[in-house]
XYZ file of C-alpha atoms in Angstrom:
410
model
C -61.454 -9.587 -47.425
C -58.907 -9.816 -44.661
C -58.345 -13.461 -45.432
C -57.766 -12.727 -49.094
C -55.020 -10.258 -48.287
C -53.592 -12.527 -45.652
C -54.298 -10.116 -42.796
C -56.307 -10.442 -39.619
C -57.858 -7.630 -37.540
C -56.445 -9.205 -34.377
C -52.910 -8.844 -35.713
C -53.519 -5.162 -36.607
C -54.721 -4.464 -33.072
C -51.686 -6.265 -31.663
C -49.325 -4.094 -33.739
C -50.938 -0.891 -32.462
C -50.648 -1.973 -28.804
C -47.481 -0.542 -27.167
C -45.050 -3.274 -26.230
C -43.282 -3.455 -22.883
C -39.570 -2.642 -22.940
C -36.700 -4.376 -21.327
C -33.841 -2.652 -19.505
C -31.869 -2.848 -22.764
C -34.300 -0.470 -24.469
C -35.693 -3.066 -26.948
C -39.342 -4.254 -26.928
C -40.188 -7.845 -26.286
C -40.625 -9.716 -29.486
C -38.690 -7.147 -31.513
C -36.673 -8.480 -34.390
C -33.769 -6.342 -33.131
C -33.611 -8.244 -29.841
C -30.480 -10.394 -29.852
C -29.009 -12.939 -27.516
C -26.230 -10.418 -26.622
C -28.779 -7.877 -25.414
C -30.495 -10.504 -23.315
C -27.176 -11.473 -21.758
C -26.433 -7.810 -21.001
C -29.809 -7.513 -19.299
C -29.125 -10.596 -17.189
C -25.666 -9.273 -16.257
C -27.179 -5.915 -15.254
C -29.691 -7.641 -13.000
C -26.909 -9.722 -11.416
C -24.866 -6.563 -10.748
C -27.821 -4.882 -9.074
C -28.426 -7.910 -6.860
C -24.733 -8.052 -5.917
C -24.661 -4.333 -5.102
C -27.793 -4.690 -2.984
C -26.218 -7.610 -1.111
C -23.017 -5.700 -0.266
C -24.915 -2.548 0.717
C -27.219 -4.477 3.054
C -24.299 -6.405 4.551
C -22.325 -3.205 5.242
C -25.279 -1.506 6.898
C -25.876 -4.548 9.086
C -22.202 -4.702 10.046
C -22.072 -1.014 11.028
C -25.562 -0.158 12.297
C -24.496 3.031 14.142
C -22.957 4.672 11.088
C -24.827 7.601 9.531
C -25.348 6.408 5.978
C -26.275 8.800 3.216
C -27.043 8.496 -0.456
C -23.367 9.102 -1.165
C -22.452 6.125 1.017
C -24.872 3.880 -0.874
C -23.537 5.106 -4.200
C -19.968 4.505 -3.085
C -20.846 0.953 -1.978
C -22.335 0.018 -5.347
C -19.428 1.543 -7.249
C -21.114 4.747 -8.363
C -19.128 7.966 -8.119
C -20.972 10.293 -5.747
C -22.356 13.488 -7.112
C -19.948 16.313 -6.196
C -22.677 18.453 -4.746
C -22.684 20.176 -1.348
C -20.688 17.789 0.812
C -22.082 16.621 4.125
C -23.727 19.706 5.636
C -23.380 19.764 9.427
C -23.607 22.105 12.378
C -20.115 23.527 13.040
C -21.139 26.409 15.297
C -18.656 25.531 18.080
C -15.782 25.051 15.655
C -16.726 28.256 13.862
C -16.500 30.265 17.110
C -13.086 28.772 17.934
C -11.742 29.528 14.462
C -12.975 33.118 14.655
C -11.436 33.792 18.071
C -8.060 32.206 17.402
C -7.632 33.631 13.900
C -8.414 37.104 15.274
C -5.796 36.682 18.014
C -3.221 35.319 15.571
C -3.787 38.273 13.259
C -3.118 40.853 15.992
C -0.054 39.114 17.438
C 1.413 38.050 14.105
C 1.001 41.475 12.519
C 2.626 43.282 15.457
C 5.509 40.853 15.932
C 6.473 40.473 12.285
C 6.219 44.201 11.517
C 8.547 44.919 14.438
C 10.954 42.211 13.257
C 10.984 43.543 9.692
C 11.632 47.082 10.931
C 14.603 45.901 12.998
C 16.124 43.775 10.234
C 15.679 46.415 7.512
C 16.443 49.629 9.401
C 18.476 48.775 12.503
C 20.313 45.512 11.900
C 22.657 46.482 9.052
C 24.940 43.407 9.108
C 24.593 41.554 5.799
C 24.615 37.816 6.398
C 22.557 34.782 5.452
C 20.683 34.673 8.780
C 19.427 38.232 8.313
C 18.314 37.485 4.732
C 16.432 34.371 5.839
C 14.839 36.213 8.771
C 13.558 38.963 6.455
C 12.007 36.443 4.064
C 10.400 34.417 6.865
C 8.917 37.586 8.381
C 7.589 38.642 4.961
C 5.988 35.225 4.386
C 4.400 35.355 7.844
C 3.019 38.838 7.162
C 1.420 37.695 3.903
C -0.075 34.688 5.688
C -1.405 36.921 8.479
C -2.970 39.174 5.829
C -5.189 36.217 4.806
C -6.561 35.693 8.319
C -9.127 38.566 8.310
C -10.890 36.849 5.401
C -11.196 33.682 7.472
C -12.446 35.676 10.478
C -15.033 37.406 8.288
C -16.096 34.109 6.702
C -16.372 31.996 9.873
C -17.444 34.668 12.350
C -19.323 37.447 10.569
C -20.932 35.552 7.685
C -21.167 32.143 9.433
C -19.508 30.070 6.712
C -21.146 32.019 3.891
C -18.757 33.396 1.233
C -19.842 36.456 -0.750
C -16.639 37.600 -2.472
C -16.742 35.206 -5.406
C -14.918 32.015 -6.344
C -11.864 33.842 -7.699
C -11.215 35.720 -4.452
C -11.721 32.495 -2.504
C -9.059 30.721 -4.531
C -6.632 33.644 -4.207
C -6.945 33.907 -0.423
C -6.922 30.148 0.170
C -3.929 29.389 -2.045
C -1.904 32.363 -0.803
C -2.402 31.177 2.771
C -0.865 27.794 2.009
C 1.804 29.279 -0.266
C 3.208 31.474 2.490
C 2.926 28.694 5.049
C 5.128 26.382 2.978
C 7.528 29.197 2.105
C 7.976 29.800 5.823
C 8.502 26.067 6.461
C 11.156 25.795 3.749
C 12.996 28.922 4.897
C 13.050 27.732 8.512
C 14.601 24.481 7.318
C 17.259 26.406 5.379
C 17.929 28.537 8.454
C 18.632 25.421 10.537
C 20.975 23.969 7.911
C 22.754 27.330 7.556
C 23.369 27.566 11.315
C 24.587 23.971 11.399
C 27.126 24.594 8.623
C 28.450 27.744 10.279
C 28.815 26.194 13.724
C 30.259 22.825 12.700
C 32.748 24.241 10.199
C 34.386 26.849 12.331
C 32.473 27.252 15.561
C 31.177 30.655 16.562
C 33.589 33.314 15.261
C 34.997 35.727 17.838
C 36.468 38.416 15.570
C 33.792 39.560 13.158
C 36.037 42.152 11.595
C 38.397 39.585 10.180
C 38.762 39.908 6.424
C 38.251 36.224 5.645
C 35.162 36.092 7.801
C 33.725 39.159 6.090
C 34.186 37.496 2.699
C 32.428 34.385 3.977
C 29.481 36.484 5.177
C 29.132 38.158 1.772
C 29.176 34.812 -0.056
C 26.635 33.322 2.366
C 24.411 36.386 2.007
C 24.432 36.138 -1.790
C 23.723 32.408 -1.643
C 20.788 32.865 0.708
C 19.384 35.711 -1.417
C 19.409 33.610 -4.588
C 17.919 30.613 -2.769
C 15.108 32.684 -1.260
C 14.318 34.184 -4.677
C 14.072 30.703 -6.218
C 11.764 29.528 -3.429
C 9.424 32.503 -3.941
C 9.346 32.011 -7.737
C 8.634 28.281 -7.451
C 5.923 28.860 -4.845
C 4.220 31.494 -7.013
C 4.327 29.182 -10.042
C 2.672 26.280 -8.198
C 0.088 28.620 -6.665
C -0.833 30.135 -10.035
C -1.160 26.646 -11.515
C -3.631 25.682 -8.794
C -5.593 28.936 -9.076
C -5.907 29.039 -12.867
C -7.183 25.483 -13.333
C -10.952 25.164 -13.560
C -12.764 23.186 -10.917
C -15.357 20.578 -11.844
C -17.637 21.756 -9.057
C -17.896 25.184 -7.496
C -19.813 25.934 -4.337
C -20.429 29.648 -4.801
C -21.181 30.397 -1.156
C -18.488 28.156 0.350
C -14.786 28.774 0.906
C -11.964 27.241 2.984
C -14.020 24.041 3.033
C -13.448 20.372 2.287
C -13.278 19.628 -1.443
C -13.320 16.264 -3.157
C -10.804 15.808 -5.967
C -12.267 12.726 -7.653
C -12.089 14.465 -11.046
C -8.838 16.370 -10.351
C -6.643 13.870 -8.562
C -3.503 15.652 -9.716
C -4.280 18.384 -7.168
C -4.269 15.732 -4.483
C -0.857 14.604 -5.703
C 0.398 18.207 -5.509
C -0.822 18.382 -1.911
C 0.907 15.075 -1.215
C 4.135 16.467 -2.683
C 3.924 19.425 -0.276
C 3.530 17.016 2.624
C 6.668 15.185 1.467
C 8.525 18.518 1.263
C 7.542 19.241 4.854
C 8.777 15.898 6.187
C 12.087 16.277 4.345
C 12.468 19.766 5.820
C 11.536 18.551 9.281
C 14.066 15.705 9.177
C 16.763 18.158 8.035
C 15.894 20.446 10.956
C 16.032 17.622 13.501
C 19.416 16.412 12.233
C 20.818 19.965 12.132
C 19.689 20.865 15.657
C 20.923 17.575 17.124
C 24.345 17.966 15.513
C 24.559 21.597 16.639
C 23.805 20.478 20.189
C 26.461 17.731 20.152
C 29.047 20.087 18.677
C 28.516 22.925 21.158
C 28.123 20.708 24.221
C 31.332 18.899 23.380
C 33.146 22.221 22.976
C 31.818 23.491 26.307
C 32.830 20.273 28.118
C 36.309 20.264 26.621
C 36.865 23.886 27.700
C 34.637 24.517 30.756
C 36.580 27.698 31.604
C 36.181 29.058 28.075
C 34.283 32.410 28.114
C 31.750 31.184 25.546
C 30.948 27.887 27.318
C 27.776 29.253 28.921
C 26.836 30.927 25.662
C 27.094 27.614 23.820
C 24.803 25.983 26.362
C 22.254 28.759 25.893
C 22.412 28.351 22.100
C 21.675 24.628 22.472
C 18.643 25.296 24.669
C 17.325 27.912 22.249
C 17.816 25.554 19.303
C 15.777 22.793 20.887
C 13.092 25.250 21.951
C 12.785 26.454 18.335
C 12.565 22.841 17.144
C 9.880 22.185 19.761
C 7.800 25.144 18.518
C 8.153 23.995 14.912
C 7.063 20.478 15.878
C 3.990 21.654 17.782
C 2.882 23.951 14.969
C 3.378 21.795 11.882
C 3.698 18.088 12.718
C 0.042 17.548 13.841
C -1.262 19.267 10.717
C 0.840 17.177 8.331
C -0.140 13.938 10.060
C -3.811 14.828 9.599
C -3.100 16.097 6.089
C -2.250 12.605 4.851
C -5.674 11.287 5.875
C -7.298 14.433 4.475
C -5.750 13.907 1.026
C -6.775 10.243 0.983
C -10.420 11.175 1.583
C -10.198 13.746 -1.229
C -9.070 11.350 -3.957
C -11.157 8.323 -2.906
C -14.842 7.619 -2.414
C -15.402 8.325 1.278
C -18.399 8.177 3.575
C -20.023 11.404 4.680
C -19.268 10.697 8.339
C -15.533 10.281 7.658
C -15.467 13.439 5.502
C -16.925 15.520 8.334
C -14.545 14.060 10.911
C -11.394 14.569 8.853
C -12.457 18.081 7.843
C -13.021 19.187 11.451
C -9.734 17.695 12.674
C -7.955 19.327 9.730
C -9.355 22.755 10.647
C -8.170 22.388 14.252
C -4.693 21.256 13.147
C -4.531 24.192 10.728
C -4.924 26.523 13.710
C -1.594 25.269 15.050
C 0.038 25.958 11.687
C -1.299 29.522 11.684
C 0.014 29.910 15.242
C 3.547 29.645 13.854
C 3.227 33.136 12.335
C 2.946 34.478 15.905
C 5.764 32.327 17.291
C 8.370 33.115 14.630
C 9.076 36.531 16.237
C 9.931 34.589 19.410
C 12.544 32.734 17.375
C 13.940 36.045 16.097
C 14.310 37.296 19.665
C 16.111 34.116 20.737
C 18.530 34.140 17.803
C 19.124 37.885 17.295
C 20.695 39.977 20.053
C 19.909 43.178 18.145
C 16.231 42.325 17.999
C 16.254 41.562 21.727
C 17.602 45.055 22.412
C 14.933 46.668 20.242
C 12.172 44.612 21.847
C 13.356 45.681 25.301
C 13.386 49.327 24.198
C 9.925 48.978 22.684
C 8.590 47.296 25.832
C 10.129 50.056 27.968
C 8.491 52.747 25.845
C 5.111 51.031 26.102
C 5.462 50.765 29.876
C 6.317 54.469 30.123
C 3.244 55.392 28.086
C 1.024 53.216 30.296
C 2.484 54.710 33.471
C 1.922 58.226 32.152
C -1.693 57.390 31.282
C -2.291 55.880 34.723
C -0.757 58.915 36.449
C -2.836 61.282 34.321
C -5.990 59.337 35.171
C -5.214 59.497 38.886
C -4.490 63.229 38.709
C -7.797 63.752 36.933
C -9.682 61.841 39.630
C -8.044 63.903 42.358
C-alpha cells in the first residue's frame, strides 16, 4: 500500500524526527537553506575565532590585569552592559571624602557668609569688583550647600543613596554648576583688574567725577555679565537634569557613569573643560601683565608713596593665581582622562583608577570655596578691617569664658 502511494514508512519517521539547526536558525536539509545563509554562518564562525584569538593574546600580554566580563566583551567588540560598574572597596577614600567635605562645609559657610555680609551691608562702594565678589561668594555658598549631601552619602550611608534619582541629579549638577560659575567669575575678576590697572594705574582721587562715572559703567557691565553667566549656567544644568538616563543605579550617586549611549553629555563636559582652560590662560596673562605694569611703575618712581603698595599687589596677585592653580588645574587634567573613559569602552581596572583619582582631585576643587574668602581679604581693605574686628570680638569672648571658668574653679 505504501508503494502504491509512493510513500515509505522510513521517510515518514524521518520527517517526524526533529532536525538539528544551524546558527542561522535553519534546519539542515531545509529547502529554505541558501548559499547566503551558509556564508553568513561561516563568517560568524570566523568572527568568533578572531575574537577568541585577540582576547587570548591580550590576556597573555597583560597577565597581571584584572579582567572581567566587561573587558572580554570590549575586546570582542561587544558593548558592555551598563550595569553596576566595577564594585570595589573604597572605605579609605570614603573616610577621606567625609572628613574633608565636612571641614570644607564649616570653613566655606563661615567665610562666605562673612564676606557676603561685608559686601552687602558694610562695603557700600558700587564698582565691578564688589559685584563680582558678591556673585563669587554666592556661588561658593550654593556649592557649600551641596557638601552635606556628600558627607551623608559617603560617611553616614557608606555610598548608599536613599533620596531618589531626581535629588541625586539636582545635588550633583548644582555642585558643578556653581563650581564653573565661580571659575568664570574669577577669570572675569582678573581681566577687570588688569584693564583698570593698565589703562590708568591705581586711581588716587576716588571722588573725581570722571572716575565715578567709570565706576558706575563698570558696575553695570559686571552686573549684566554676571546675570548672563547665571542664566547660561542654569540652562545647561536644566538640560542635563531633564534628560533621561539609559541606566539608573537607584542606590548610587556622585559615582562614575558611562556615557556610551549619551555621548553628547561627555561632549558637554569636554566643553566645560575647554572653558576652564580658556579662563585659566586669561588669568595667567592678566596677572603677569599686572605684575609687569606695577613693577615697572615702582622701579621708575622708587620714592613714589604707592611703590610699596604696588609690590604688595603683585605678590597678592600671584598668590591668588597660585591658589587657583592648586585647586582647579589637577582636577581638569584628570577630567580629560575621566571623560575619555566615559565615552569609550574601558576596562574595569582603568574605570576604578580614574574614578578614584577624579574624586581626590575634586576635593581640591571644593577646597576653593574655602580659599576664596582669603582672596577677598587680600583684595578688599574693608573686608580686612571687618575680619580683624570679628577676630577681636571672638578673642574677647574666649578670654571672658576662660576667666569665668577660672573664677568658677577658685
